[in-house]
Short mmCIF file of C-alpha atoms in Angstrom, two decimals:
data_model
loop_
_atom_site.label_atom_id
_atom_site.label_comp_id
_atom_site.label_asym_id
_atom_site.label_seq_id
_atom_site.Cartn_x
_atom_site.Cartn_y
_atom_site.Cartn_z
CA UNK A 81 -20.02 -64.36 6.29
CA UNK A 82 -19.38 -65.40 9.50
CA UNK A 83 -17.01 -63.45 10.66
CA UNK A 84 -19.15 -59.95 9.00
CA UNK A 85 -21.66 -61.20 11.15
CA UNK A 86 -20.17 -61.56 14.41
CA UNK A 87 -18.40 -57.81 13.56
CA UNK A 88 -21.69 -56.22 12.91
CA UNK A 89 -22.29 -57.62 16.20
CA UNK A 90 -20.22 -56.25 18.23
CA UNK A 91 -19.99 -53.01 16.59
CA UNK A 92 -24.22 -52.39 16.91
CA UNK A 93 -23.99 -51.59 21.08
CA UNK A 94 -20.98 -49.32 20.67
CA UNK A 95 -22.94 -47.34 17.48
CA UNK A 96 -26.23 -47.67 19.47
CA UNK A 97 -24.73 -45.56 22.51
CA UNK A 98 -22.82 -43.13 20.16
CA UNK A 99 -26.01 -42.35 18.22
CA UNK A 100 -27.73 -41.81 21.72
CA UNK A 101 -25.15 -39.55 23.23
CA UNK A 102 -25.38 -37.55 20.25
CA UNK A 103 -29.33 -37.18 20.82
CA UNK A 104 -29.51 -36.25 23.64
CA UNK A 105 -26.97 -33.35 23.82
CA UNK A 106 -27.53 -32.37 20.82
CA UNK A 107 -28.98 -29.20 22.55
CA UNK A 108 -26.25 -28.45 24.09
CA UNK A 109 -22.90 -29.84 23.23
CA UNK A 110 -20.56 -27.19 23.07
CA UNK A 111 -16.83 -27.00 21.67
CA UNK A 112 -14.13 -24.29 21.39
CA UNK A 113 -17.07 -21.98 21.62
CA UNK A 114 -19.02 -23.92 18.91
CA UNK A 115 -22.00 -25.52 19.29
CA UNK A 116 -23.63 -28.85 17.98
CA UNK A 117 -27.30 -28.58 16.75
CA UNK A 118 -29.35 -31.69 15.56
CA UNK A 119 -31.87 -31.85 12.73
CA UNK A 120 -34.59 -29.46 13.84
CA UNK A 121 -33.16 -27.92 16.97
CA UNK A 122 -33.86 -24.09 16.91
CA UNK A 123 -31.19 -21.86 16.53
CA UNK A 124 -28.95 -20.75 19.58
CA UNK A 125 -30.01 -17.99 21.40
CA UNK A 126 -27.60 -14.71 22.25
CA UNK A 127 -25.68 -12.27 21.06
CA UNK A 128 -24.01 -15.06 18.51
CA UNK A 129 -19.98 -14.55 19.70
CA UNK A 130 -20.53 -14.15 23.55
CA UNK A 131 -19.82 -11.25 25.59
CA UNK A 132 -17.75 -8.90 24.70
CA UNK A 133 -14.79 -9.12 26.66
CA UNK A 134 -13.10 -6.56 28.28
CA UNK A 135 -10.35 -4.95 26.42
CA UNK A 136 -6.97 -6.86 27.59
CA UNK A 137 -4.13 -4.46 27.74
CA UNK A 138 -0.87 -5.36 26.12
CA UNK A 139 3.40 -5.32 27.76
CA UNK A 140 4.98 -2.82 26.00
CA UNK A 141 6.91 -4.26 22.46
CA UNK A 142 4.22 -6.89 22.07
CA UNK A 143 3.05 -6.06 18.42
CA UNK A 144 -0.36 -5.13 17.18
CA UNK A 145 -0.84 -8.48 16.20
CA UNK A 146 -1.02 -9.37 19.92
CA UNK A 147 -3.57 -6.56 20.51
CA UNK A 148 -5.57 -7.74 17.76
CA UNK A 149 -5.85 -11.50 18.66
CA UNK A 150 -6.48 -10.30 22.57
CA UNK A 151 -9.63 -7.87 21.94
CA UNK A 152 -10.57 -8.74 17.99
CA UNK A 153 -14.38 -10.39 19.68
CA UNK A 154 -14.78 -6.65 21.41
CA UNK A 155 -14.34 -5.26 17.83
CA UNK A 156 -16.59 -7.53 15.44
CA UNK A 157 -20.16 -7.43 15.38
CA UNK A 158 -22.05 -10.89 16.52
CA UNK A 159 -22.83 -12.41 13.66
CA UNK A 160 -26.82 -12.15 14.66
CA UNK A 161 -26.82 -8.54 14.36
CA UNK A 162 -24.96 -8.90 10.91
CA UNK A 163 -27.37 -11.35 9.92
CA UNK A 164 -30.42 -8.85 10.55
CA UNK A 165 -28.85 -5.67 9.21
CA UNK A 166 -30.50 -4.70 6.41
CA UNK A 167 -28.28 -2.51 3.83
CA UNK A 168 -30.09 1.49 2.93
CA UNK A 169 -29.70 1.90 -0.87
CA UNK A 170 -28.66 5.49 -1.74
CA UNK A 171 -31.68 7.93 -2.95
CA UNK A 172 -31.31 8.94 -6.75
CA UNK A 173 -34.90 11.55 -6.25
CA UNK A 174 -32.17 14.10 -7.50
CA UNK A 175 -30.73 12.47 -10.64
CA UNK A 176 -27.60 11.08 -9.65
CA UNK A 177 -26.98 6.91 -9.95
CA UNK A 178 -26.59 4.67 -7.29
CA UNK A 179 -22.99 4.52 -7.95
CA UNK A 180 -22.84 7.97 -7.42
CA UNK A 181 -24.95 8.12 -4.51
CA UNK A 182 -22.86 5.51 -3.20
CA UNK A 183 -19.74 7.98 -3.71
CA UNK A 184 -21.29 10.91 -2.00
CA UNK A 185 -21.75 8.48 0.93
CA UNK A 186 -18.57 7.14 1.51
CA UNK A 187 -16.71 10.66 0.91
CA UNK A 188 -19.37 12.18 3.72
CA UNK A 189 -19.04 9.32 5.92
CA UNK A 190 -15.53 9.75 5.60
CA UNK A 191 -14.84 13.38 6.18
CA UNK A 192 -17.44 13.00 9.32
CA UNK A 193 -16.36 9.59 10.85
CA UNK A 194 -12.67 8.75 9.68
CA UNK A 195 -10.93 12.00 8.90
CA UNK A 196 -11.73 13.20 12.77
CA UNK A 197 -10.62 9.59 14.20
CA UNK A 198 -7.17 9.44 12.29
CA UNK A 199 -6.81 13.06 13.11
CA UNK A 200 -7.03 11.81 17.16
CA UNK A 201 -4.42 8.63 15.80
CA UNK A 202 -1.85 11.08 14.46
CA UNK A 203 -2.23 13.36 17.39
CA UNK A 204 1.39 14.20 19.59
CA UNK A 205 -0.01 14.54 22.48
CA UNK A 206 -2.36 11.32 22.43
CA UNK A 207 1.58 9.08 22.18
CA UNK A 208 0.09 6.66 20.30
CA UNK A 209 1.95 3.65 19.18
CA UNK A 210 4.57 3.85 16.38
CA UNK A 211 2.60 1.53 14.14
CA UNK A 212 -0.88 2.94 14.83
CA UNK A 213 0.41 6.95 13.85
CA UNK A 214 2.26 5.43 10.52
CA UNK A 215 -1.09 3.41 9.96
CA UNK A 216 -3.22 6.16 10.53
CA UNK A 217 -0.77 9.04 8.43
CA UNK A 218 -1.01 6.19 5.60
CA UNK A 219 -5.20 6.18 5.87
CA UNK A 220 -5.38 10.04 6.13
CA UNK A 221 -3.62 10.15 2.80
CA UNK A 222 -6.38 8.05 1.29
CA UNK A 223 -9.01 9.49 2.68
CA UNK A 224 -8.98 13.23 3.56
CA UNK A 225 -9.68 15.69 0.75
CA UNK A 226 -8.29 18.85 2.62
CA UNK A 227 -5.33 20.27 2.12
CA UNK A 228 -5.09 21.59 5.25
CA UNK A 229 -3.59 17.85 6.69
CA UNK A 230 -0.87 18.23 4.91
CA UNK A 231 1.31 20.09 7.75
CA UNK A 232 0.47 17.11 9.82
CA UNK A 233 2.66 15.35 7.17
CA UNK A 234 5.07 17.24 6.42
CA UNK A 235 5.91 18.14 10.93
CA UNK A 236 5.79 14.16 10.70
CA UNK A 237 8.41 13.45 7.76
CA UNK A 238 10.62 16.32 8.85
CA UNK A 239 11.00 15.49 12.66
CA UNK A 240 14.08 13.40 12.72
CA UNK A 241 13.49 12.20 16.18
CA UNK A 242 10.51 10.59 14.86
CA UNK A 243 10.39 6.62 14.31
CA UNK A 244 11.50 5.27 10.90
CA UNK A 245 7.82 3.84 10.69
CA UNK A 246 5.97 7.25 11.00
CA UNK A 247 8.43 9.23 8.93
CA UNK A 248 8.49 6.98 5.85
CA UNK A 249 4.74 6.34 5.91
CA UNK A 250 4.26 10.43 6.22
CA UNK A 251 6.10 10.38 2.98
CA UNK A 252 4.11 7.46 1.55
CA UNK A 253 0.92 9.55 2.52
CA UNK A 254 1.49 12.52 1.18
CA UNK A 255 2.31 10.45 -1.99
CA UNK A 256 -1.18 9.19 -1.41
CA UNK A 257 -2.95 12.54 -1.78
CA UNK A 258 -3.08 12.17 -5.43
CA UNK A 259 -6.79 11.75 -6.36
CA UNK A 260 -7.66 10.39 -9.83
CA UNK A 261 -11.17 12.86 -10.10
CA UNK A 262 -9.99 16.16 -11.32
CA UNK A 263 -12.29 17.87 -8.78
CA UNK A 264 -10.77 16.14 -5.67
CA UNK A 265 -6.88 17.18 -6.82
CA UNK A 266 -5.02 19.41 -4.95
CA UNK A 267 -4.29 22.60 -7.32
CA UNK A 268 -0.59 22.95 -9.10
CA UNK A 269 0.84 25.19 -6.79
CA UNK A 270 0.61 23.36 -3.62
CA UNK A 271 1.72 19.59 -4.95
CA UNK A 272 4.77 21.45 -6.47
CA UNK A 273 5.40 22.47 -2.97
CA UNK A 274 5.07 18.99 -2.15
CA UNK A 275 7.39 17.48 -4.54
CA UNK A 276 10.29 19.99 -3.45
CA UNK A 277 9.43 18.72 0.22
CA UNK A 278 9.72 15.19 -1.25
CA UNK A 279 13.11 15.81 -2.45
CA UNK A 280 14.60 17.34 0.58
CA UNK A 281 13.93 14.07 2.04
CA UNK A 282 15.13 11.66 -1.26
CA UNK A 283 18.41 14.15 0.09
CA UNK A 284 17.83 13.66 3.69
CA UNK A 285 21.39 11.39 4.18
CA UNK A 286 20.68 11.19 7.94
CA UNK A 287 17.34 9.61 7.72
CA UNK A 288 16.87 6.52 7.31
CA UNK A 289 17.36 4.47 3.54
CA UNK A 290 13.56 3.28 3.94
CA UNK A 291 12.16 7.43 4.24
CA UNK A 292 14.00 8.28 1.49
CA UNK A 293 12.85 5.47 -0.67
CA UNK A 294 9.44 6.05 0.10
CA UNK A 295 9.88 9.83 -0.39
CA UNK A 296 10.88 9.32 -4.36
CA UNK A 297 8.23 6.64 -4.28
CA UNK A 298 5.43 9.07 -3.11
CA UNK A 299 7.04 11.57 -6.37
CA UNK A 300 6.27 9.16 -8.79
CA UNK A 301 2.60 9.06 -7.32
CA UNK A 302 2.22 12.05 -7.77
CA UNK A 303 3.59 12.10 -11.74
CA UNK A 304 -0.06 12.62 -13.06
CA UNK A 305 -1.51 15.01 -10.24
CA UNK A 306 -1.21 18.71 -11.23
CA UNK A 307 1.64 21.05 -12.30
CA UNK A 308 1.94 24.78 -10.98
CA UNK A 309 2.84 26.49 -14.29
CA UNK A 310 4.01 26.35 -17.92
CA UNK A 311 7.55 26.28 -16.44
CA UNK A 312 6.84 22.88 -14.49
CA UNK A 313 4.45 21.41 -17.54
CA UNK A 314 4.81 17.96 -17.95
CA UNK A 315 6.98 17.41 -14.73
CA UNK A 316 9.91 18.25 -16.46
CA UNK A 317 11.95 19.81 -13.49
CA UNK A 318 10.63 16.85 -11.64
CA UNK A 319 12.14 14.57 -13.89
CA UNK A 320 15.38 16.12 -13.83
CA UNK A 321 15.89 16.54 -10.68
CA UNK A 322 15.12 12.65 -9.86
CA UNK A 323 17.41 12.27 -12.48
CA UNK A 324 20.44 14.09 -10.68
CA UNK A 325 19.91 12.61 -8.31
CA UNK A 326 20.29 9.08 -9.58
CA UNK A 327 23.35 9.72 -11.48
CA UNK A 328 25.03 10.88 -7.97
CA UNK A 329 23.32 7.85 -5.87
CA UNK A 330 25.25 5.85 -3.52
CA UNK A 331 26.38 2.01 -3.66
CA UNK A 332 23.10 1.05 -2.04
CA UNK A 333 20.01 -0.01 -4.46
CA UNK A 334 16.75 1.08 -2.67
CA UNK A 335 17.27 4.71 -3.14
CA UNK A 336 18.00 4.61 -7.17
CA UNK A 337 15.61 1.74 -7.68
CA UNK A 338 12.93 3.94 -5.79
CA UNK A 339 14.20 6.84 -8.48
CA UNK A 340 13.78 4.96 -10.97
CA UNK A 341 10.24 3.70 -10.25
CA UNK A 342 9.31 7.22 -9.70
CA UNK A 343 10.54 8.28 -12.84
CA UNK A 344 8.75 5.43 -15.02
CA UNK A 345 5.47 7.59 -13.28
CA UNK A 346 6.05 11.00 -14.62
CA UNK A 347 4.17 11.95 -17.87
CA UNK A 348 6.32 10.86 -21.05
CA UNK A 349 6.06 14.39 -22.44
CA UNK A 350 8.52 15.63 -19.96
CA UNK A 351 11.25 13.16 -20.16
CA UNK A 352 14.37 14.37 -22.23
CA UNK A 353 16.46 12.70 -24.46
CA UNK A 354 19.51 12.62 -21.79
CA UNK A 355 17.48 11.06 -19.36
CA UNK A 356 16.36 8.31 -21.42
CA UNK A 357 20.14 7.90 -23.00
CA UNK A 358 21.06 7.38 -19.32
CA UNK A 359 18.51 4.77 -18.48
CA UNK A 360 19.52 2.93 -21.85
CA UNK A 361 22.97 3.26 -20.03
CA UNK A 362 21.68 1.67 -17.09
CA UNK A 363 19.80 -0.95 -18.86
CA UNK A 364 23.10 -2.03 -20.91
CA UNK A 365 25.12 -2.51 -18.33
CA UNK A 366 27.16 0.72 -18.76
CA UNK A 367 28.97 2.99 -15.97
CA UNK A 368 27.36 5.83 -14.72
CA UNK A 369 29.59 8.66 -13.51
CA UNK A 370 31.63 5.22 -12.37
CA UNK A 371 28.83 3.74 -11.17
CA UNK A 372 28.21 0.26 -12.08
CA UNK A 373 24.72 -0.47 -11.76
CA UNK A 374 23.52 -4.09 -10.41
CA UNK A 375 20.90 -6.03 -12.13
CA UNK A 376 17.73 -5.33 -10.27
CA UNK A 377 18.63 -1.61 -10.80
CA UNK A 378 18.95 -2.34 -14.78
CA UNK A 379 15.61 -4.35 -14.35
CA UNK A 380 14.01 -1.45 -12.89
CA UNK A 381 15.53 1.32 -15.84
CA UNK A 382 14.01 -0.80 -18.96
CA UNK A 383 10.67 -1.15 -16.98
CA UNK A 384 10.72 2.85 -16.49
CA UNK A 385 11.89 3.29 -19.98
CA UNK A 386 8.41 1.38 -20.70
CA UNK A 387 6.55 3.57 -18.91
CA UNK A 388 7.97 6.48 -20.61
CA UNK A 389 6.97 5.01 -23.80
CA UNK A 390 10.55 5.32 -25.48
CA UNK A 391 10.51 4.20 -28.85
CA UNK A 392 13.36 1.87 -29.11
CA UNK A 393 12.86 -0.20 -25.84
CA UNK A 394 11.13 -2.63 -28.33
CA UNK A 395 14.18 -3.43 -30.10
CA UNK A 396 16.20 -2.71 -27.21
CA UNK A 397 13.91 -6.00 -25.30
CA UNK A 398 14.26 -8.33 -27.99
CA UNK A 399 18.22 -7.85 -28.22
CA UNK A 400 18.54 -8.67 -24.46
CA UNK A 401 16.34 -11.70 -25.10
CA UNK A 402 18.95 -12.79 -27.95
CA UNK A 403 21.91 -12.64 -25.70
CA UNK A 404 23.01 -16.17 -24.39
CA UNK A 405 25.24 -14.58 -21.40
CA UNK A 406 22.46 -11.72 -20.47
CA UNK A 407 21.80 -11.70 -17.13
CA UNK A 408 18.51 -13.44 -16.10
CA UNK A 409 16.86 -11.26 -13.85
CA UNK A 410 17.31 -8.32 -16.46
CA UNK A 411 15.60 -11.08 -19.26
CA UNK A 412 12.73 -11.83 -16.86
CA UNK A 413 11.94 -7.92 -16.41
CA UNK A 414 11.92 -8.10 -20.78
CA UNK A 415 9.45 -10.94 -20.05
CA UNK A 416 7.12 -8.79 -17.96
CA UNK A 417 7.06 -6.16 -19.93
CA UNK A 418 5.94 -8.39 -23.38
CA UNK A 419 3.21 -9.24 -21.08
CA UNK A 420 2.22 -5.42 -20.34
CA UNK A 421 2.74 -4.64 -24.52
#
């Protein structure tokens, strides 16, 4: 008890001056841009982050990263005038739900505000940063419901003097076009237009592996947009031709695994018999005009062979699952797919 006693004693001075530090600057103690309030001091008094610093101007090859981190403060509202911003509810005096008023907001405010800014990002002439144009192309494929920015896509993935970056994410933007409302699709004629652009890239062998991946990716986005005519229904010439082109593909895997994911997109209706015979091929290890294909690529067929809803992947699943020597990437794709059924 002794010893407790004597502690206590010694520690009381040292907690007494801590306790009285921390009154009196309680006001005002600052760190790493913080600040320290007491019970019942009033709130601190500004703009909430600072001033807004000047924009800092990066060495050319830093990354946007480095932009980011240098002027982010310029770019984010103090959190004061968050705090007091008070949100406008859509009207619905003409019928329409807030959901829908919502909608009509964003799609305005987007046509108005975003379409003209990524239009300036895109822009030759501006030279705008590699990453910024593919960015912006990317965004512009979300966002604009106009066909007429699709030659800004299409000058983009054709140029082969432009950067890998901006021509595969022209690709993946046009892919991006594809609007689930029926009255925001593009009509038949003009995404079949697309498509054939599409596939001079997938054949494109002096671009880059990466544009022509994302060019059969940006196919199979487009698998349940519009068809031109009764000879195109259901994607069929689609299908076949990203079937040709698998059976001729190279040794590398991005290009026929990016085939195959755009095929598992197109409507089942289309698909022929021979092209699902080949993918059970592909799935069972079998040679492909000599091709032998390597597991992820077999993972990928029986996942598109899912997709197309072909009626004896069921059995075909629970025979690879039986197999002791199968190969275990191909068994956890099997797994994935019991998940999905």
């Amino acid at each position: 008890a002794g010893v407790v006693h004597a502690s206590r004693s010694r520690l009381l001075p040292v907690a007494t001056g801590l306790l009285a530090v921390l009154l009196l600057g309680a006001s005002e103690a600052r760190a790493h841009g913080g600040q320290f309030r007491g019970p019942g001091a009033p709130p601190p008094t500004g703009p909430g982050l600072g001033p807004v610093p000047l924009p800092t101007v990066i060495t050319p090859g830093e990354t946007w990263q480095t932009w980011w981190d240098l002027n982010r403060l310029g770019l984010i509202p103090g959190r004061d005038i968050a705090l007091r911003r008070q949100v406008i509810t859509p009207s619905d005096d003409q019928g329409v739900s807030l959901a829908e008023g919502w909608a009509k907001r964003r799609a305005l405010a987007a046509q108005k505000t975003v379409v003209p800014l990524l239009l300036e990002l895109v822009d030759r002439r501006k030279k705008h940063r590699n990453e910024v144009v593919g960015a912006a192309l990317i965004a512009l494929g979300k966002v604009s419901q106009d066909k007429v920015v699709l030659p800004i896509f299409l000058e983009w993935l054709r140029d082969p003097k432009a950067h890998q970056v901006v021509r595969e994410s022209a690709a993946l933007g046009l892919g991006l076009m594809r609007r689930s409302r029926a009255s925001l699709q593009l009509d038949g004629a003009t995404l079949d237009a697309l498509r054939d652009e599409l596939l001079k890239a997938v054949d494109d062998k002096d671009a880059h592996v990466r544009v022509r991946a994302f060019a059969a990716l940006a196919i199979g986005l487009l698998g349940d947009q519009p068809i031109g005519n009764a000879y195109t229904k259901d994607g069929r010439l689609v299908i076949r031709a990203l079937w040709k082109r698998l059976e001729r593909a190279g040794p590398d895997v991005d290009v026929p695994i990016a085939l195959m994911v755009a095929l598992g997109m197109q409507p089942p209706a289309g698909c022929p018999d021979a092209v699902r015979e080949g993918l059970h091929h592909i799935v069972n290890g079998k040679r492909l005009n000599k091709r032998r294909f390597q597991s992820i690529e077999r993972s990928h067929a029986l996942t598109a062979l899912i997709h197309l809803r072909d009626p004896s992947v069921h059995a075909m699943a629970l025979r690879i699952l039986r197999r002791t020597r199968e190969d275990e990437m191909l068994k956890r794709a099997v797994y994935l797919a019991i998940g999905r059924w």
